[in-house]
Short mmCIF file of C-alpha atoms in Angstrom, two decimals:
data_model
loop_
_atom_site.label_atom_id
_atom_site.label_comp_id
_atom_site.label_asym_id
_atom_site.label_seq_id
_atom_site.Cartn_x
_atom_site.Cartn_y
_atom_site.Cartn_z
CA MET A 211 4.55 -10.16 -30.16
CA SER A 212 7.06 -10.60 -26.97
CA LYS A 213 7.41 -6.90 -26.85
CA THR A 214 3.02 -6.74 -26.75
CA LYS A 215 3.17 -9.73 -23.72
CA ARG A 216 6.16 -7.73 -21.72
CA PHE A 217 4.05 -4.42 -22.26
CA ARG A 218 1.37 -6.61 -21.18
CA LEU A 219 3.20 -7.61 -17.88
CA SER A 220 4.32 -4.72 -17.00
CA ALA A 221 0.91 -3.12 -17.20
CA LEU A 222 -0.01 -4.87 -14.02
CA SER A 223 -0.23 -3.59 -10.87
CA SER A 224 0.97 -5.49 -8.21
CA THR A 225 -2.02 -6.48 -6.63
CA GLN A 226 -3.01 -8.03 -9.76
CA ILE A 227 0.49 -9.81 -9.85
CA ILE A 228 -0.57 -11.52 -6.61
CA LEU A 229 -4.02 -12.54 -7.74
CA LEU A 230 -2.65 -14.24 -10.70
CA GLY A 231 -0.07 -15.60 -9.33
CA TYR A 232 -2.40 -17.16 -6.53
CA ALA A 233 -4.70 -17.76 -9.57
CA ALA A 234 -1.92 -20.23 -11.21
CA ILE A 235 -0.46 -21.85 -8.19
CA ILE A 236 -3.92 -22.74 -7.52
CA LEU A 237 -4.60 -24.17 -11.38
CA PHE A 238 -1.46 -26.34 -11.26
CA GLY A 239 -2.08 -27.91 -8.06
CA ALA A 240 -5.62 -28.87 -9.04
CA ILE A 241 -4.26 -30.28 -12.53
CA LEU A 242 -1.61 -32.38 -10.03
CA LEU A 243 -4.42 -33.21 -7.59
CA SER A 244 -7.13 -34.45 -9.99
CA THR A 245 -4.72 -37.27 -11.81
CA PRO A 246 -4.61 -41.16 -10.91
CA LEU A 247 -1.11 -40.37 -8.78
CA ALA A 248 -2.50 -37.58 -6.47
CA SER A 249 -5.20 -40.60 -5.19
CA GLN A 250 -4.81 -44.18 -3.54
CA ALA A 251 -7.17 -45.62 -4.98
CA ARG A 252 -5.03 -44.07 -8.80
CA VAL A 253 -8.20 -42.74 -10.19
CA TRP A 254 -8.40 -39.37 -11.56
CA THR A 255 -10.31 -36.76 -9.02
CA SER A 256 -12.69 -34.93 -10.59
CA PHE A 257 -11.83 -31.29 -11.01
CA PRO A 258 -14.47 -29.88 -8.68
CA ASP A 259 -12.73 -31.71 -5.24
CA ALA A 260 -9.21 -30.59 -6.62
CA LEU A 261 -9.83 -27.06 -7.53
CA PHE A 262 -11.68 -26.98 -3.53
CA THR A 263 -8.78 -28.78 -1.89
CA ALA A 264 -5.99 -27.06 -3.74
CA THR A 265 -7.37 -23.26 -3.13
CA SER A 266 -8.18 -24.89 0.12
CA ALA A 267 -4.58 -25.94 0.99
CA THR A 268 -2.51 -22.99 -0.82
CA CYS A 269 -5.55 -20.54 1.34
CA VAL A 270 -4.64 -22.54 4.19
CA THR A 271 -7.60 -22.86 5.19
CA GLY A 272 -8.43 -26.30 6.30
CA LEU A 273 -11.43 -27.32 4.11
CA ILE A 274 -11.76 -30.14 2.78
CA VAL A 275 -13.97 -32.58 0.85
CA VAL A 276 -11.87 -35.44 1.16
CA PRO A 277 -10.06 -36.70 3.54
CA THR A 278 -6.43 -35.97 3.32
CA ALA A 279 -5.00 -38.77 5.16
CA THR A 280 -7.71 -41.75 3.42
CA TYR A 281 -8.67 -40.67 0.62
CA TRP A 282 -4.82 -39.06 -0.69
CA SER A 283 -1.93 -40.88 -2.04
CA LEU A 284 2.21 -39.49 -0.72
CA PHE A 285 1.98 -38.02 -4.18
CA GLY A 286 -1.24 -36.40 -3.20
CA GLN A 287 -0.07 -35.15 0.36
CA LEU A 288 2.91 -33.73 -0.79
CA ILE A 289 1.23 -31.91 -4.00
CA ILE A 290 -1.02 -30.50 -0.78
CA LEU A 291 2.09 -29.84 2.09
CA GLY A 292 3.58 -27.89 -0.44
CA LEU A 293 1.10 -25.83 -1.38
CA ILE A 294 0.16 -24.90 2.70
CA GLN A 295 4.05 -23.66 2.37
CA ILE A 296 3.60 -21.46 -0.33
CA GLY A 297 0.25 -19.99 1.05
CA GLY A 298 1.73 -19.38 3.97
CA MET A 299 4.75 -17.59 3.86
CA GLY A 300 3.23 -16.29 0.41
CA PHE A 301 4.49 -17.61 -3.47
CA LEU A 302 6.21 -13.74 -3.83
CA THR A 303 8.77 -14.70 -0.80
CA MET A 304 9.13 -18.20 -2.12
CA ALA A 305 10.27 -16.14 -5.68
CA VAL A 306 12.12 -13.56 -4.22
CA MET A 307 14.66 -16.29 -2.08
CA ILE A 308 14.46 -17.60 -5.00
CA PHE A 309 16.01 -14.73 -6.73
CA VAL A 310 18.49 -13.99 -4.38
CA VAL A 311 19.90 -17.73 -3.99
CA SER A 312 20.82 -17.41 -7.58
CA GLY A 313 22.12 -14.05 -7.61
CA LYS A 314 19.62 -12.11 -9.43
CA ARG A 315 18.77 -8.52 -9.08
CA ILE A 316 15.85 -7.52 -8.20
CA GLY A 317 14.39 -4.40 -9.03
CA LEU A 318 12.26 -1.49 -7.92
CA ARG A 319 9.07 -3.18 -9.25
CA GLN A 320 9.96 -6.73 -7.40
CA ARG A 321 10.68 -5.23 -4.50
CA PHE A 322 7.43 -2.99 -4.36
CA THR A 323 5.16 -5.98 -5.20
CA MET A 324 6.89 -7.77 -2.61
CA GLN A 325 6.27 -4.85 0.39
CA GLU A 326 2.19 -5.19 -0.80
CA SER A 327 2.65 -8.71 -0.28
CA ILE A 328 3.50 -9.16 2.70
CA GLY A 329 2.08 -5.80 4.87
CA ALA A 330 5.70 -4.80 5.17
CA PRO A 331 5.52 -0.49 6.59
CA ALA A 332 8.07 0.32 4.17
CA LEU A 333 10.22 -0.65 1.09
CA GLY A 334 13.55 -0.27 2.69
CA GLY A 335 14.82 -3.88 3.75
CA ILE A 336 12.66 -5.56 2.10
CA VAL A 337 15.26 -8.38 1.04
CA ARG A 338 16.35 -8.73 4.48
CA LEU A 339 13.10 -9.02 5.27
CA THR A 340 12.20 -11.99 3.10
CA ARG A 341 15.55 -13.61 3.99
CA PHE A 342 14.38 -13.66 7.91
CA ILE A 343 11.30 -14.89 7.28
CA PHE A 344 12.47 -17.47 4.92
CA LYS A 345 15.02 -18.35 8.14
CA GLY A 346 12.18 -17.72 10.73
CA VAL A 347 10.45 -20.75 9.01
CA LEU A 348 12.62 -23.30 8.82
CA LEU A 349 14.00 -22.67 12.31
CA PHE A 350 10.37 -22.89 13.35
CA GLU A 351 9.02 -25.77 11.36
CA SER A 352 12.49 -27.39 12.22
CA ILE A 353 12.46 -26.79 15.79
CA GLY A 354 8.15 -27.97 15.57
CA ALA A 355 8.41 -31.40 13.82
CA ILE A 356 11.65 -32.11 16.07
CA ILE A 357 9.01 -32.32 19.45
CA LEU A 358 5.98 -34.13 17.59
CA ALA A 359 8.53 -36.53 16.32
CA THR A 360 9.59 -37.11 20.09
CA ARG A 361 5.52 -38.23 20.36
CA PHE A 362 4.97 -39.47 16.99
CA VAL A 363 8.03 -42.00 16.07
CA PRO A 364 7.14 -44.30 19.09
CA MET A 365 3.33 -44.32 17.96
CA LEU A 366 3.91 -44.59 13.65
CA GLY A 367 7.33 -45.91 13.55
CA PRO A 368 10.92 -43.71 12.14
CA VAL A 369 9.50 -43.25 8.38
CA ARG A 370 5.77 -42.40 8.75
CA GLY A 371 6.57 -40.68 12.64
CA ILE A 372 9.63 -38.07 10.91
CA TYR A 373 6.98 -37.33 8.09
CA TYR A 374 3.84 -36.63 10.22
CA SER A 375 6.18 -34.68 12.31
CA ILE A 376 6.71 -32.57 9.44
CA PHE A 377 3.66 -32.48 7.93
CA HIS A 378 1.87 -31.38 10.92
CA SER A 379 4.32 -29.15 11.71
CA ILE A 380 4.04 -26.92 8.58
CA SER A 381 0.42 -27.32 8.59
CA ALA A 382 0.57 -25.40 11.82
CA PHE A 383 2.91 -23.20 11.00
CA CYS A 384 1.02 -22.30 8.24
CA ASN A 385 -2.29 -22.23 10.35
CA ALA A 386 -3.87 -24.74 7.54
CA GLY A 387 -5.18 -26.89 9.91
CA PHE A 388 -4.75 -29.97 7.33
CA ASP A 389 -4.51 -33.54 9.45
CA LEU A 390 -3.35 -36.99 8.57
CA MET A 391 -4.34 -38.64 11.84
CA ALA A 392 -7.74 -39.86 10.64
CA GLY A 393 -8.31 -43.76 11.24
CA VAL A 394 -4.80 -43.52 12.44
CA ALA A 395 -5.65 -41.91 16.54
CA GLY A 396 -8.74 -41.00 17.05
CA GLU A 397 -11.32 -39.28 14.91
CA GLY A 398 -9.22 -36.97 13.69
CA SER A 399 -6.95 -33.60 13.16
CA ILE A 400 -5.30 -34.04 17.61
CA THR A 401 -7.91 -35.28 19.05
CA TYR A 402 -5.96 -38.56 20.21
CA PHE A 403 -3.45 -36.55 21.85
CA VAL A 404 -6.17 -34.07 23.67
CA SER A 405 -4.62 -34.97 26.93
CA ASP A 406 -0.91 -34.91 25.57
CA PRO A 407 0.69 -31.39 26.79
CA VAL A 408 3.63 -31.80 24.63
CA VAL A 409 1.90 -31.95 21.38
CA ASN A 410 -0.78 -29.50 21.63
CA ILE A 411 1.67 -26.87 23.77
CA THR A 412 3.76 -27.92 20.41
CA ILE A 413 0.37 -27.11 17.96
CA MET A 414 -0.62 -24.10 19.80
CA LEU A 415 2.33 -22.22 19.63
CA LEU A 416 3.10 -22.72 16.19
CA ILE A 417 -0.38 -21.52 15.29
CA ILE A 418 0.33 -18.27 17.74
CA ILE A 419 3.69 -17.64 15.82
CA GLY A 420 2.82 -18.01 12.53
CA GLY A 421 -0.66 -16.16 13.16
CA LEU A 422 1.20 -13.02 14.20
CA GLY A 423 2.59 -12.27 11.00
CA PHE A 424 6.41 -11.53 9.50
CA VAL A 425 6.19 -7.67 10.73
CA VAL A 426 5.41 -8.73 14.04
CA TRP A 427 8.72 -10.95 14.33
CA ASN A 428 10.61 -8.72 12.49
CA ASP A 429 9.50 -5.47 14.59
CA LEU A 430 9.49 -7.78 17.68
CA MET A 431 13.64 -8.55 16.90
CA ALA A 432 14.60 -4.75 16.22
CA TYR A 433 12.99 -3.73 19.31
CA ARG A 434 16.14 -4.88 21.11
CA LYS A 435 17.98 -2.14 19.12
CA THR A 436 15.12 0.32 18.80
CA ARG A 437 13.26 0.36 21.67
CA VAL A 438 10.09 1.08 19.69
CA LEU A 439 7.33 -1.16 18.59
CA LEU A 440 4.83 -0.26 15.29
CA LEU A 441 1.25 0.16 16.51
CA HIS A 442 0.63 -3.21 14.27
CA THR A 443 2.80 -4.69 15.99
CA LYS A 444 1.03 -3.38 20.09
CA ILE A 445 -2.70 -4.31 18.22
CA VAL A 446 -1.64 -7.28 17.15
CA LEU A 447 -0.25 -8.85 20.55
CA MET A 448 -2.81 -7.09 22.68
CA VAL A 449 -5.95 -8.59 20.51
CA THR A 450 -3.98 -11.23 20.02
CA ILE A 451 -3.21 -12.09 23.98
CA PHE A 452 -6.87 -11.48 24.89
CA LEU A 453 -9.05 -13.14 22.62
CA ILE A 454 -6.76 -16.22 23.79
CA LEU A 455 -8.20 -15.76 26.85
CA PHE A 456 -11.31 -15.03 26.33
CA GLY A 457 -11.73 -17.84 24.16
CA ALA A 458 -10.00 -20.58 26.80
CA LEU A 459 -12.25 -19.11 29.58
CA GLY A 460 -15.48 -19.55 27.22
CA TYR A 461 -14.67 -22.81 26.33
CA LEU A 462 -14.04 -23.52 30.33
CA GLY A 463 -17.21 -21.65 31.53
CA LEU A 464 -19.24 -23.94 28.63
CA GLU A 465 -18.02 -27.34 28.24
CA TRP A 466 -16.54 -27.75 31.53
CA ASP A 467 -19.15 -31.06 32.32
CA ASN A 468 -20.09 -31.76 28.72
CA GLU A 469 -19.40 -35.73 28.92
CA LYS A 470 -18.73 -35.90 25.39
CA THR A 471 -15.54 -33.48 25.52
CA MET A 472 -13.90 -32.24 28.32
CA GLN A 473 -15.64 -33.52 31.54
CA ALA A 474 -13.56 -37.44 32.02
CA LEU A 475 -10.24 -34.71 31.54
CA ASP A 476 -8.65 -33.11 34.42
CA MET A 477 -8.21 -30.29 35.21
CA LYS A 478 -4.79 -30.00 32.60
CA GLY A 479 -6.70 -31.52 30.09
CA LYS A 480 -9.67 -29.31 30.16
CA ILE A 481 -7.50 -26.07 30.62
CA GLY A 482 -5.04 -27.27 27.70
CA ALA A 483 -8.25 -28.53 25.60
CA ALA A 484 -10.06 -24.43 26.57
CA PHE A 485 -6.71 -23.24 24.96
CA MET A 486 -5.93 -25.18 22.21
CA GLN A 487 -9.85 -25.00 20.68
CA SER A 488 -9.51 -20.90 21.51
CA ILE A 489 -5.95 -20.85 19.77
CA THR A 490 -7.33 -22.89 16.81
CA MET A 491 -11.04 -21.58 16.01
CA ARG A 492 -9.30 -18.24 15.11
CA THR A 493 -8.07 -19.20 11.42
CA ALA A 494 -6.30 -22.77 12.19
CA GLY A 495 -8.71 -25.09 11.61
CA PHE A 496 -7.05 -28.17 14.15
CA ASN A 497 -9.53 -29.58 17.02
CA SER A 498 -8.96 -31.72 19.71
CA ILE A 499 -12.10 -31.58 21.22
CA ASP A 500 -14.98 -33.11 18.90
CA LEU A 501 -16.65 -30.83 17.63
CA TYR A 502 -19.86 -32.35 16.92
CA SER A 503 -20.35 -32.86 20.51
CA MET A 504 -19.86 -29.30 21.74
CA THR A 505 -23.21 -27.65 23.26
CA ASP A 506 -24.80 -25.15 21.05
CA ALA A 507 -24.17 -22.41 22.87
CA ALA A 508 -19.53 -23.75 22.11
CA LYS A 509 -20.76 -24.28 18.64
CA VAL A 510 -22.13 -20.80 18.64
CA PHE A 511 -19.04 -19.61 20.41
CA SER A 512 -17.06 -21.41 18.08
CA VAL A 513 -18.88 -19.05 15.60
CA VAL A 514 -17.90 -16.07 17.00
#
């Protein structure tokens, strides 16, 4: 029987392994989120709601069916944060890092599956790239959390402020869009900080750096030696810059005089809000102005 199981596992393609891995993570997360320990009211959460939340967190979409800050307990929020981190890094990246730390040999099959998972251009150097990803994620998320703490700690106190800083740094870097601000500051997301350049710039940079992708990071770091960039890197950088600038100009034009969103902001505030919406609408899920109050034209622009 064990031989049959091993044969069946070995017969799976890399794509099937990746799909089954994410399905298992989502299902495990949903089971944990459905338990009373995961809700503040200590009640069972319906499995469809738990499954939706686990899927949204793992696939870093930011869609929710219950408020993250007021419905989920600390345990539930940590489960969501863990799913966001796994989804943002890729579960295979974390699995390979565990193998590396434990000293286990990483075979050709695991390397090929890892290559498909992160879209690496070549199989060679995949373990080195994994280490680079892990260190990069830890570095950027730590820097983001430290900067956000300068704003969140004075407002929320040391323990809660540090926790909120770490949560939002990971959520922003992984482009997840989950937040804990509902009922604490403003109307949720980072609307309370619409005029705060430190929070806005930090969140925007985390979103951009995380959204570029691991392959682009690695190629940019190697540029000092190679003086050559992959076509993939060039396309990603050019399209990213174009979409950010195009989006910001669009929001400035469409929301400049909207009294419910940008009208009351000064010039710097309007420019910051326009860039935030431009950057976050592409994938991240945060917002610094009330999306419901935007003009119909701006809403259509957001969909585009």
